[in-house]
Coordinates of C-alpha atoms (C1' of nucleotides) in Angstrom, one line a residue:
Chain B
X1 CA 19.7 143.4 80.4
X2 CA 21.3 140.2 80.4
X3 CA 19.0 136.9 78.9
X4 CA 18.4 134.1 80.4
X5 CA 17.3 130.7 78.1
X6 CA 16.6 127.2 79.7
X7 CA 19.5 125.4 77.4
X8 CA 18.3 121.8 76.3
X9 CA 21.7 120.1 76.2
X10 CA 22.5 121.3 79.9
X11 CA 18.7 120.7 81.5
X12 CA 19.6 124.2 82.9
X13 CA 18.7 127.8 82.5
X14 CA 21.8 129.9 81.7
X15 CA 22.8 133.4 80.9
X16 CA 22.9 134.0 76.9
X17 CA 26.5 135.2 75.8
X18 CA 27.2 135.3 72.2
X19 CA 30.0 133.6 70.9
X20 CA 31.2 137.4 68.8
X21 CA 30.3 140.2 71.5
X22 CA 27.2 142.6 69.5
X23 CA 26.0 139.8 67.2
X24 CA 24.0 136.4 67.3
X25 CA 23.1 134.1 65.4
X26 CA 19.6 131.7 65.2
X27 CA 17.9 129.1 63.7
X28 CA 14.8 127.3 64.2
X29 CA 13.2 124.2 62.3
X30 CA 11.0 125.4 60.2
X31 CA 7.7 123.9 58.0
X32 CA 7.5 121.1 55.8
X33 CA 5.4 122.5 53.4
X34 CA 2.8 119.9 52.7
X35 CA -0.3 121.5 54.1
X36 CA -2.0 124.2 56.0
X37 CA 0.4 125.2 59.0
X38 CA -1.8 124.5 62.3
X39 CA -1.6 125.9 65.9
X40 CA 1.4 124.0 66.3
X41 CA 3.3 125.6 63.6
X42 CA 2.2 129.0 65.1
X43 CA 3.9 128.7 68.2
X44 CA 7.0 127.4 67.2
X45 CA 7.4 130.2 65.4
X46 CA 5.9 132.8 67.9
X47 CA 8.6 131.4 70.6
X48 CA 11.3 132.5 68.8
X49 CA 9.5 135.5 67.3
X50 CA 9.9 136.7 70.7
X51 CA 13.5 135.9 71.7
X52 CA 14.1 137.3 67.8
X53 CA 12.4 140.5 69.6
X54 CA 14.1 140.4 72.7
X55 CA 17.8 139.9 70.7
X56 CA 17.2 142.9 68.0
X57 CA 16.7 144.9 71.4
X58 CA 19.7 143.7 73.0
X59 CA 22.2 143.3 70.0
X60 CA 23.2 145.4 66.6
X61 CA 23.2 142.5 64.5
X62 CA 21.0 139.7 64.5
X63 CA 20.4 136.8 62.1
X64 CA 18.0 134.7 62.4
X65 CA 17.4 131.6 59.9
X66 CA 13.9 129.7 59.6
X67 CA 14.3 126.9 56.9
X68 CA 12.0 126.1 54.7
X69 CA 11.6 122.2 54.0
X70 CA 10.2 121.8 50.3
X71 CA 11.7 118.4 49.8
X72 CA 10.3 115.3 51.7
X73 CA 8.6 112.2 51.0
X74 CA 4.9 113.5 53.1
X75 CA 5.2 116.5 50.1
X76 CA 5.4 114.0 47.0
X77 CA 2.8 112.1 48.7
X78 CA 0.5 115.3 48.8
X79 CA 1.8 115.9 45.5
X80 CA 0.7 112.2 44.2
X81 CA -2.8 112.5 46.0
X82 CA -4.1 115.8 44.5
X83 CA -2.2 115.2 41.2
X84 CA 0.0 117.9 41.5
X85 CA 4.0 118.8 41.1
X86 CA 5.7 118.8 43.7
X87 CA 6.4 122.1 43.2
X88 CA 3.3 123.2 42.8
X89 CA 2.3 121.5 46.4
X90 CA 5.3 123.0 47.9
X91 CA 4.5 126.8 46.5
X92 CA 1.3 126.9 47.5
X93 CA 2.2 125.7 51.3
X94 CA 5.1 128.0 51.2
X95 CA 2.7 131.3 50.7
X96 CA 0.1 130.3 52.9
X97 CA 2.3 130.0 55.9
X98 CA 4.1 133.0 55.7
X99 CA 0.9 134.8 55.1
X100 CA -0.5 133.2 58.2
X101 CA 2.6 133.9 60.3
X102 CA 2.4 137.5 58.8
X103 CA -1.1 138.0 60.0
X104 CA 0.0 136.5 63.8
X105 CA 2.9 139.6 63.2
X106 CA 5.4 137.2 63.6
X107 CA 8.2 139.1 62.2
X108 CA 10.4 137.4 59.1
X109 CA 13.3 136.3 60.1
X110 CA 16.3 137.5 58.3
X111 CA 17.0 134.1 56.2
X112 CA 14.3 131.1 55.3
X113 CA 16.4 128.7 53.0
X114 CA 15.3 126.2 50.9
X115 CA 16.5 122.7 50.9
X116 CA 15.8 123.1 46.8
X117 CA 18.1 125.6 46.5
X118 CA 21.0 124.6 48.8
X119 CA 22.0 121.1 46.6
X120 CA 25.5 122.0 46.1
X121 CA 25.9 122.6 49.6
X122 CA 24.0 119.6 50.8
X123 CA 26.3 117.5 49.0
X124 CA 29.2 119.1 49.8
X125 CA 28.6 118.4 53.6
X126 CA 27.6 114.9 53.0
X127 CA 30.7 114.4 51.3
X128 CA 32.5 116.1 54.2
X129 CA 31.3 113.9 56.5
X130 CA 31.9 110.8 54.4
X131 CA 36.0 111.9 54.0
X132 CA 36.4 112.0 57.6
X133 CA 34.8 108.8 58.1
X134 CA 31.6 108.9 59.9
X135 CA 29.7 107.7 57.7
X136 CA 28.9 105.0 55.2
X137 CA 27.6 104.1 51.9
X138 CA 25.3 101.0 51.7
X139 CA 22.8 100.1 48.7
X140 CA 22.8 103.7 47.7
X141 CA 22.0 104.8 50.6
X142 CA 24.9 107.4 52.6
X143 CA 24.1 106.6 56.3
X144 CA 25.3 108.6 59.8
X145 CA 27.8 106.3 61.8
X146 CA 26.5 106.7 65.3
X147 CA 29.0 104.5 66.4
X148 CA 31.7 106.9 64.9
X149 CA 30.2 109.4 67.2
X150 CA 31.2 109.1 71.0
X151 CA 28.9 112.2 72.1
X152 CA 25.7 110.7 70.1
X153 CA 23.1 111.1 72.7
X154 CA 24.3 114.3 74.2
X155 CA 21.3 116.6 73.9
X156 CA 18.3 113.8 74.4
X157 CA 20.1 112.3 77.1
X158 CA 20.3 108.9 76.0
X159 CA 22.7 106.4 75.7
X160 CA 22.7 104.1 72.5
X161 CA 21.9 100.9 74.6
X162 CA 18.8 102.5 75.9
X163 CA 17.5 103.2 72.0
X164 CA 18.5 100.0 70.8
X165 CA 16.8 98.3 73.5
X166 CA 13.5 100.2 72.9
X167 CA 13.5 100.6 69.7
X168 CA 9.8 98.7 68.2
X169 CA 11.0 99.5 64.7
X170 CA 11.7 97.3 62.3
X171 CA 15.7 97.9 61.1
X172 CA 16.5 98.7 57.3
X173 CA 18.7 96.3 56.8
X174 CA 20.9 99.0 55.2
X175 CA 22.0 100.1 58.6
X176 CA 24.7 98.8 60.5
X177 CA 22.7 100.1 63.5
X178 CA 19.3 101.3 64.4
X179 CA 20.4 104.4 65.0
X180 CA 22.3 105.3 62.3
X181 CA 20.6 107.8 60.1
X182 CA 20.4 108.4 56.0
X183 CA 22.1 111.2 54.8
X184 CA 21.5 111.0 51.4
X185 CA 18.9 108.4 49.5
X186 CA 18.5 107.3 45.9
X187 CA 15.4 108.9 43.8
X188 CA 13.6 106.6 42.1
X189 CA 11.8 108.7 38.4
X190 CA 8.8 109.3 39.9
X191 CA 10.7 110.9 43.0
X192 CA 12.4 114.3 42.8
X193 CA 16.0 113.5 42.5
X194 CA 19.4 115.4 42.0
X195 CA 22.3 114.1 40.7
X196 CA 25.0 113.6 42.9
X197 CA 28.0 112.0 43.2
X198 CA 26.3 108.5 44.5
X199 CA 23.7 108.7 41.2
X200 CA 20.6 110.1 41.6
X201 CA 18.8 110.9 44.9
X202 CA 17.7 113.1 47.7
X203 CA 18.8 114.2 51.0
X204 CA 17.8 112.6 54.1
X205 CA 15.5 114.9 56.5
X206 CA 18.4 116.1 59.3
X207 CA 21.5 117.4 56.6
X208 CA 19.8 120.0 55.5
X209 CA 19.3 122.1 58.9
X210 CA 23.2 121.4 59.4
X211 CA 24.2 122.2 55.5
X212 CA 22.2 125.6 55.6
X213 CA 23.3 126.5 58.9
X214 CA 26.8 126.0 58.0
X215 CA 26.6 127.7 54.0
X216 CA 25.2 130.4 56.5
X217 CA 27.0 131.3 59.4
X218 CA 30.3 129.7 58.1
X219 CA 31.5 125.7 58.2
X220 CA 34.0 126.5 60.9
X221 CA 31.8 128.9 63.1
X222 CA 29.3 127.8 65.9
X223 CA 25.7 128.9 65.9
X224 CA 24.7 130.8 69.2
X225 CA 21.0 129.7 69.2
X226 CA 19.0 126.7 68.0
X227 CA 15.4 126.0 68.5
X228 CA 12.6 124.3 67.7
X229 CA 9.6 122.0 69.2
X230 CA 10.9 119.7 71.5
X231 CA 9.3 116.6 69.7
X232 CA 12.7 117.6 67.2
X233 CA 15.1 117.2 69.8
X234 CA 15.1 113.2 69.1
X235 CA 16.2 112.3 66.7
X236 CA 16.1 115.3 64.7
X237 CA 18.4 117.7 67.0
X238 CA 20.5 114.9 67.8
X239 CA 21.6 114.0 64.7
X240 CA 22.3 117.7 63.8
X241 CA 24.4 117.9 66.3
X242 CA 26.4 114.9 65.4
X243 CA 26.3 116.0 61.5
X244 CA 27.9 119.6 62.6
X245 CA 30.5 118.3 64.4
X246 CA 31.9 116.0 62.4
X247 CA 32.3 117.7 59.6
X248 CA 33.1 120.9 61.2
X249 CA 36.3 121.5 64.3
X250 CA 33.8 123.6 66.0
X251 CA 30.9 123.2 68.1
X252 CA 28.0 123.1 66.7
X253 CA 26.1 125.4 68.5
X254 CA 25.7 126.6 72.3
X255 CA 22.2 127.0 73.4
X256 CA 19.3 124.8 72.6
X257 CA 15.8 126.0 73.2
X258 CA 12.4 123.9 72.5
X259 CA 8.8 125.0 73.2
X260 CA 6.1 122.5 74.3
X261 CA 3.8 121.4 72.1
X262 CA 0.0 122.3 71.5
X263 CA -2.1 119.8 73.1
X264 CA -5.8 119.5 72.2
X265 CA -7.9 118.0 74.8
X266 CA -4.8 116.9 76.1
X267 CA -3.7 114.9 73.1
X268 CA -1.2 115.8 70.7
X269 CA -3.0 117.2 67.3
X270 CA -2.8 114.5 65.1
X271 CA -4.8 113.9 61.6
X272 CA -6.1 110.5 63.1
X273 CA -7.2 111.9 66.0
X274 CA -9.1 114.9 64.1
X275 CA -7.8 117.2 66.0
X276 CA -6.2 119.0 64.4
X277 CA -6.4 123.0 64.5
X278 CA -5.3 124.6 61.7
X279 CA -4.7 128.8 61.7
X280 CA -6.7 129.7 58.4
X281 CA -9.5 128.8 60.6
X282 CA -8.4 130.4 63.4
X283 CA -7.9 133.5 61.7
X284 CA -11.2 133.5 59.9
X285 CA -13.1 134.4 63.6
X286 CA -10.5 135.8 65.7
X287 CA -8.4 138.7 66.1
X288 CA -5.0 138.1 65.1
X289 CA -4.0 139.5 69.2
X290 CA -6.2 137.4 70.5
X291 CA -4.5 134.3 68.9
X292 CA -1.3 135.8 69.4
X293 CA -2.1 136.1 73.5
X294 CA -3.5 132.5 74.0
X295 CA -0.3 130.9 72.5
X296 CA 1.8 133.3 74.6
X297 CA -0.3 132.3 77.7
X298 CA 1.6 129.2 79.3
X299 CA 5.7 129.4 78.8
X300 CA 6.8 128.3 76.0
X301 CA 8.4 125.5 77.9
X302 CA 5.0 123.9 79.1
X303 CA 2.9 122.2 77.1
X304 CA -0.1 124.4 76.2
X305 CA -3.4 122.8 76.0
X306 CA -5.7 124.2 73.7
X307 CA -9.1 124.9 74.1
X308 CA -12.3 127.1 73.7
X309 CA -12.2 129.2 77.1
X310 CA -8.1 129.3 75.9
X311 CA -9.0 132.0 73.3
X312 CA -12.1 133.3 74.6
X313 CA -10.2 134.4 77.9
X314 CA -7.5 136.1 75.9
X315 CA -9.9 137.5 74.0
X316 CA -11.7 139.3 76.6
X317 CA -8.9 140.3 77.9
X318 CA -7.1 141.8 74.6
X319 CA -11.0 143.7 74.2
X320 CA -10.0 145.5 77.7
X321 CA -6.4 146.4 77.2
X322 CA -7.6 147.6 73.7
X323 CA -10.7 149.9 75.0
X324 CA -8.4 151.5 77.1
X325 CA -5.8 151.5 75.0
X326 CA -7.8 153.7 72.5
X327 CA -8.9 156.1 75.1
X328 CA -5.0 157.3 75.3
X329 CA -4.8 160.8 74.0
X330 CA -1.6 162.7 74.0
X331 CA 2.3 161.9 72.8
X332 CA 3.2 158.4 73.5
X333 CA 6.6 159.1 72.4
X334 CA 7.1 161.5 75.0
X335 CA 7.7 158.7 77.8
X336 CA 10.6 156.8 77.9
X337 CA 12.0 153.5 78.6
X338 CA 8.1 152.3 78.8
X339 CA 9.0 148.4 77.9
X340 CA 11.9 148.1 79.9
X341 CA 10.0 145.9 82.4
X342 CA 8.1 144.0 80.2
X343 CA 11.5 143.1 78.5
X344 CA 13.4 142.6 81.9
X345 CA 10.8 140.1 82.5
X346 CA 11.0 138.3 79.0
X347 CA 14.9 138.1 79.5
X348 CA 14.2 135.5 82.3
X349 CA 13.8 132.7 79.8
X350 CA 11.3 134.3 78.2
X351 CA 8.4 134.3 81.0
X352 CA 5.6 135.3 78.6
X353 CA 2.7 134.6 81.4
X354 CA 4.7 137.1 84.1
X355 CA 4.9 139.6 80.9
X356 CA 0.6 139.4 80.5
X357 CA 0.4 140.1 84.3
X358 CA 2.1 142.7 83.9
X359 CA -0.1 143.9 81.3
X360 CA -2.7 143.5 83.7
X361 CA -1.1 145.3 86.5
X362 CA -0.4 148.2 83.7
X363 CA -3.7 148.3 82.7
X364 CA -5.6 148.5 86.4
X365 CA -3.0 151.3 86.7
X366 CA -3.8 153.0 83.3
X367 CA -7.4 154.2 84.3
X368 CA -5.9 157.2 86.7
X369 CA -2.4 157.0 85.1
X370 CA -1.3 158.6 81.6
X371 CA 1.9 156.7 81.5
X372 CA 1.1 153.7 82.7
X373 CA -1.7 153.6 79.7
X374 CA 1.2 154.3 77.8
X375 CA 3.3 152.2 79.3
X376 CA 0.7 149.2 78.4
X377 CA 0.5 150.3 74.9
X378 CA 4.3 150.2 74.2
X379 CA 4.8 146.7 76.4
X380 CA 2.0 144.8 74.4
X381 CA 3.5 146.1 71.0
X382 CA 6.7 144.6 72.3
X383 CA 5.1 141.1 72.5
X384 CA 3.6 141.7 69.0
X385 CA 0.2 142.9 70.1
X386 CA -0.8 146.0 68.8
X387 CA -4.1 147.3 70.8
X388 CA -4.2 150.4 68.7
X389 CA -4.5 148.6 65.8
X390 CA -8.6 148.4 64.9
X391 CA -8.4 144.6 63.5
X392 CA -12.6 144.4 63.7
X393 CA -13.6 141.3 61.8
X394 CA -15.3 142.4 58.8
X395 CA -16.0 139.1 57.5
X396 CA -19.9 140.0 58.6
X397 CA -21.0 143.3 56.6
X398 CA -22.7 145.1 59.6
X399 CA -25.9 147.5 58.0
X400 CA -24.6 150.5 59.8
X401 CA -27.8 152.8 59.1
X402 CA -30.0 149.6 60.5
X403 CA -27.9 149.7 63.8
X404 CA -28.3 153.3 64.5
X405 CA -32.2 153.5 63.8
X406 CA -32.4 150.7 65.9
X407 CA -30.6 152.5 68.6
X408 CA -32.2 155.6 68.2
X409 CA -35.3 153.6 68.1
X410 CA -34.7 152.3 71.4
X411 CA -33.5 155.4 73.2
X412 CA -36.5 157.2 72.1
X413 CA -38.2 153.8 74.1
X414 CA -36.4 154.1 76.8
X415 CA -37.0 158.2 77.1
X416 CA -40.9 157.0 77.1
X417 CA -40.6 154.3 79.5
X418 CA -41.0 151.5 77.3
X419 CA -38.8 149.0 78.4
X420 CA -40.3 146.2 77.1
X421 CA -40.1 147.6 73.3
X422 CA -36.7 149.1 74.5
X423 CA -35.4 145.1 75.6
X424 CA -36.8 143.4 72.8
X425 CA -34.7 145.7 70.3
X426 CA -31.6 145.7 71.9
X427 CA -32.2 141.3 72.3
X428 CA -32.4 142.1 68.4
X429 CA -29.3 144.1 67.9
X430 CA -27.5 141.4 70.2
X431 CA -28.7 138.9 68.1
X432 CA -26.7 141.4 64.8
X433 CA -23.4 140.7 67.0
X434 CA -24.1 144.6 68.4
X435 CA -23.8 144.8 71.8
X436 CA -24.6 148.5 73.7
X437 CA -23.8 150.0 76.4
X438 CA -26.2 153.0 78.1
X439 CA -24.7 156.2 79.0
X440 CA -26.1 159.2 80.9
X441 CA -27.4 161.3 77.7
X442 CA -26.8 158.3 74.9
X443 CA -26.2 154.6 73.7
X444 CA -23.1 153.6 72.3
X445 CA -22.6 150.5 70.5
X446 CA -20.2 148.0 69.0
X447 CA -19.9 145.3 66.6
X448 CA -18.9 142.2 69.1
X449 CA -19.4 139.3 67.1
X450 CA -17.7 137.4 70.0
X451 CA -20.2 137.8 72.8
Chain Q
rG1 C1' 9.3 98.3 77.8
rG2 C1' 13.2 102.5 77.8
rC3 C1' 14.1 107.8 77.9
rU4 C1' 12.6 113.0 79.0
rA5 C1' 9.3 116.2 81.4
rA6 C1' 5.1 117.7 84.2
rG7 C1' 1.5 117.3 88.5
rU8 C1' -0.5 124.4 92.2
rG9 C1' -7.8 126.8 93.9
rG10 C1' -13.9 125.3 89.5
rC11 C1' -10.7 126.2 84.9
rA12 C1' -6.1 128.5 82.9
rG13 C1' -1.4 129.5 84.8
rA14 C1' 3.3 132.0 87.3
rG15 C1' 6.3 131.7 91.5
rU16 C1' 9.0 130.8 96.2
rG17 C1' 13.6 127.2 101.7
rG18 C1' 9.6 130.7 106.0
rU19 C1' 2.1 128.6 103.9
rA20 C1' 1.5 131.3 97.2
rA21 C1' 0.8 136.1 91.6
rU22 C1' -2.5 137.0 87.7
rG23 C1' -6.7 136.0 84.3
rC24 C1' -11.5 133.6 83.6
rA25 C1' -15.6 131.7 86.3
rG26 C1' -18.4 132.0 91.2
rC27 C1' -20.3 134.9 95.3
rG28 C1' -21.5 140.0 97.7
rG29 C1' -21.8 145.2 96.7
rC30 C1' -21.7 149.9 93.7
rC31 C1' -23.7 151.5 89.1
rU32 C1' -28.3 150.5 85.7
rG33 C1' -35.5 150.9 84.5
rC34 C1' -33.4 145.9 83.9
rA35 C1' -29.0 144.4 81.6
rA36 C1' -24.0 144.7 79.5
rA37 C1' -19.4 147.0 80.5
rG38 C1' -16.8 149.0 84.4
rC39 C1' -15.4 149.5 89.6
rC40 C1' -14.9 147.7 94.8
rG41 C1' -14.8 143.5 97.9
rU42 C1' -14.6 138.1 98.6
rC43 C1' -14.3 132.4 98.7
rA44 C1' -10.9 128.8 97.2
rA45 C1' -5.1 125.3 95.6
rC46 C1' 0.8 123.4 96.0
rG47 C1' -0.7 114.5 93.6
rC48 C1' 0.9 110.8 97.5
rC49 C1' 4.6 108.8 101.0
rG50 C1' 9.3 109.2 103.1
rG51 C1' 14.1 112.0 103.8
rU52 C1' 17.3 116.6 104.5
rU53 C1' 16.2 121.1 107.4
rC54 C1' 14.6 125.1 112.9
rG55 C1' 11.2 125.1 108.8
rA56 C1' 9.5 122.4 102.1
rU57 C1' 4.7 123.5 97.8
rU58 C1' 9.9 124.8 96.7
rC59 C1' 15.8 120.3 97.6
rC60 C1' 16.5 114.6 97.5
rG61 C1' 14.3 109.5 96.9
rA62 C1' 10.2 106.1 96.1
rC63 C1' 5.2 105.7 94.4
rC64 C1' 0.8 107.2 91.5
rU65 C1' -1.1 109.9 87.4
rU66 C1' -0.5 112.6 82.8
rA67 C1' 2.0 114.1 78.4
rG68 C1' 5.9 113.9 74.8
rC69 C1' 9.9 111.1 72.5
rC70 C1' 11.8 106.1 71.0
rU71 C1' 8.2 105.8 63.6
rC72 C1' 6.6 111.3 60.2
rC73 C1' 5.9 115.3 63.4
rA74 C1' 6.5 122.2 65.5

RNA sequence: GGCUAAGUGGCAGAGUGGUAAUGCAGCGGCCUGCAAAGCCGUCAACGCCGGUUCGAUUCCGACCUUAGCCUCCA
């Protein structure tokens, strides 16, 4: 099995080879945790939730590191608005979005830092950087030298000429140039603030990816994997890269991978636009699978418009692969090697929409086929999708004795040749969220709040 | 304005130098008292214009359109 990823910083897809044979290492931008995490947030951490998947399966050891960003100006703003600490904003964030990733079984990754708790280190890198001269202090401020930098524009392709030219900001007039970037920034009282060799103050938002990588992995080693949404890979990425290498004789790190973004209606989710989908409301109506599916439905390279018929198609489809799915009987563990398809095709830069077709083909195979039923079982699990499992939304207490008087009710209708009593109950029971299904000798029924 | 991507049937969405998966929807049929579900069958697409090539949807260039980035952003 060899993986292929689609590296940023070459615009080309290219065979994965760790830098130590056996064991890799990842990270991936994680939250700012300053409200509820929204679809957005989900798949950037379901992209490399897979590859995280695809890695353990591949290599003995794996680390993967997801920060955690509890220190930014949006959280003391949150903080100011709903009169609360900071670190009471940032807690509460924290928990919900790892127990929203938890219920999309996006797996943990092995280390989610906090900027709060990495300081020292933060300091320590700035102050790396600053002894071998690429950067600069100015009004308190400890700013990035881009000009210092001779690869600055490496990954997003652009020269500095082209972002000065466009550039509609207006320019501190800290900076010697546009471009350069704060490392480290003075705290005002009201502003959460650690002391530091340049007074009191706060780091700026890209040395804290490069500082936990580093106290991580090891200053003088190179990270195998880095990802994140590709709306990071300027400026955030970029400066990252020029952080790491200049306080570091190694590269920074090999491959770059970003996912697309979540588009709703075709526009980016934004608060002013109120479009914003957040996943506590997902989760509220939908099966966790069914979430899962629709963000895994476009590659993670495309963007991935978001809409109704998005989670109502992978919905329908995760209630077929699960009906059949829970008609297997017999020892799953007696096949072998049942995923090794689904991860061969994942290993081609992770081709999540080849992966569901081949669920499909599995599953128009699994009616006459034991091991192909199998087979389906084991490759959707690998993806994160467990069909056994009976997630039923129980949000809506069903009255189970109702249902089945109802049912009998109509049978006995039916029997007589009532059809008109016999449709107007089962129009009632649909209207419950129960839909049924005739058989030869009886009526079956579900609770399908979806249809 | 600059940069980076993308444009495939009604919708979603893979893929390929020799005319193109899959899912949803539609249509026809089986099944059903009628439905639903399921099954079988079926219609239908490569933005536009050039170039390279025996041959391009696939490679190259221009154009048009869309999105993202250039300011916080997953």
């Amino acid at each position: 099995m060899t993986i292929k990823i689609f590296n940023t910083i070459n615009r080309k897809k290219e065979i994965f080879k760790p830098v130590k044979s056996g064991s890799v290492s990842m990270y991936v931008c994680g939250p700012t945790v300053y409200s509820h995490p929204h679809i957005g947030n989900a798949r950037a951490a379901l992209v490399p939730d897979i590859l995280f998947r695809l890695l353990k399966r591949k290599y003995d050891n794996v680390t993967y590191i997801r920060n955690i960003t509890d220190v930014d100006d949006k959280i003391s703003d949150a903080a100011f608005k709903q009169k609360k600490t900071v670190y009471e904003i940032s807690e509460t964030f924290i928990k919900i979005y790892q127990d929203n990733m938890a219920s999309l079984d996006i797996l943990e990754p092995t280390y989610q830092p906090r900027v709060t708790d990495n300081m020292p280190g933060i300091v320590s890198t700035i102050e790396k950087i600053l002894k071998n001269g690429f950067a600069y202090i100015s009004e308190d401020h400890i700013l990035f030298d881009t000009s210092k930098y001779k690869e600055y524009g490496e990954l997003s392709k652009r020269t500095l000429d082209e972002m000065i030219d466009g550039a509609r900001i207006e320019v501190a007039d800290y900076k010697k140039s546009p471009r350069d970037f704060i490392l480290w920034k003075p705290s005002s009282n009201d502003q959460p603030g650690w002391e530091s060799p340049w007074g009191l103050g706060r780091p700026g938002w890209h040395i804290e990816c490069t500082s936990m990588i580093k106290s991580i992995i090891g200053n003088e080693n190179t990270l195998d994997l880095h990802g994140g949404g590709n709306d990071l890979i300027f400026p955030h990425h970029e400066n990252e890269i020029a952080q790491g290498s200049c306080m570091s004789s190694s590269k920074y790190c090999n491959y770059w991978f970003h996912n697309g973004i979540v588009l709703v209606n075709k526009k980016k989710m934004s608060k002013s636009l109120g479009n914003v989908i957040l996943l506590e409301d997902l989760l509220k109506n939908n099966k966790s699978n069914s979430i899962r599916l629709a963000l895994l439905s476009a590659h993670y390279r495309q963007p991935l418009n978001w809409s109704e018929s998005t989670l109502i198609e992978s919905n329908n489809l995760i209630k077929k692969f699960s009906s059949l799915a829970r008609s297997f009987v017999g020892d799953i563990n007696k096949y072998e090697n049942l995923d090794n398809e689904i991860i061969d095709i994942l290993s081609d830069d992770l081709n999540t929409p080849e992966a569901i077709k081949h669920l499909s083909a599995l599953s128009k195979a699994a009616k006459t086929n034991q091991k192909d039923l199998a087979s389906l079982v084991v490759s959707a699990k690998f993806i994160g999708i467990n069909l056994l499992a009976h997630n039923i939304s129980t949000l809506k207490a069903i009255d189970e004795e109702l249902v089945k008087s109802l049912v009998e009710e109509r049978f006995n209708a039916r029997s007589s040749g009532d059809f008109k009593k016999a449709d107007e109950i089962r129009d009632k029971l649909l209207s419950m969220g129960i839909s049924i299904k005739d058989l030869e000798d009886k009526t079956v029924w579900d609770y399908n709040p979806d249809n």
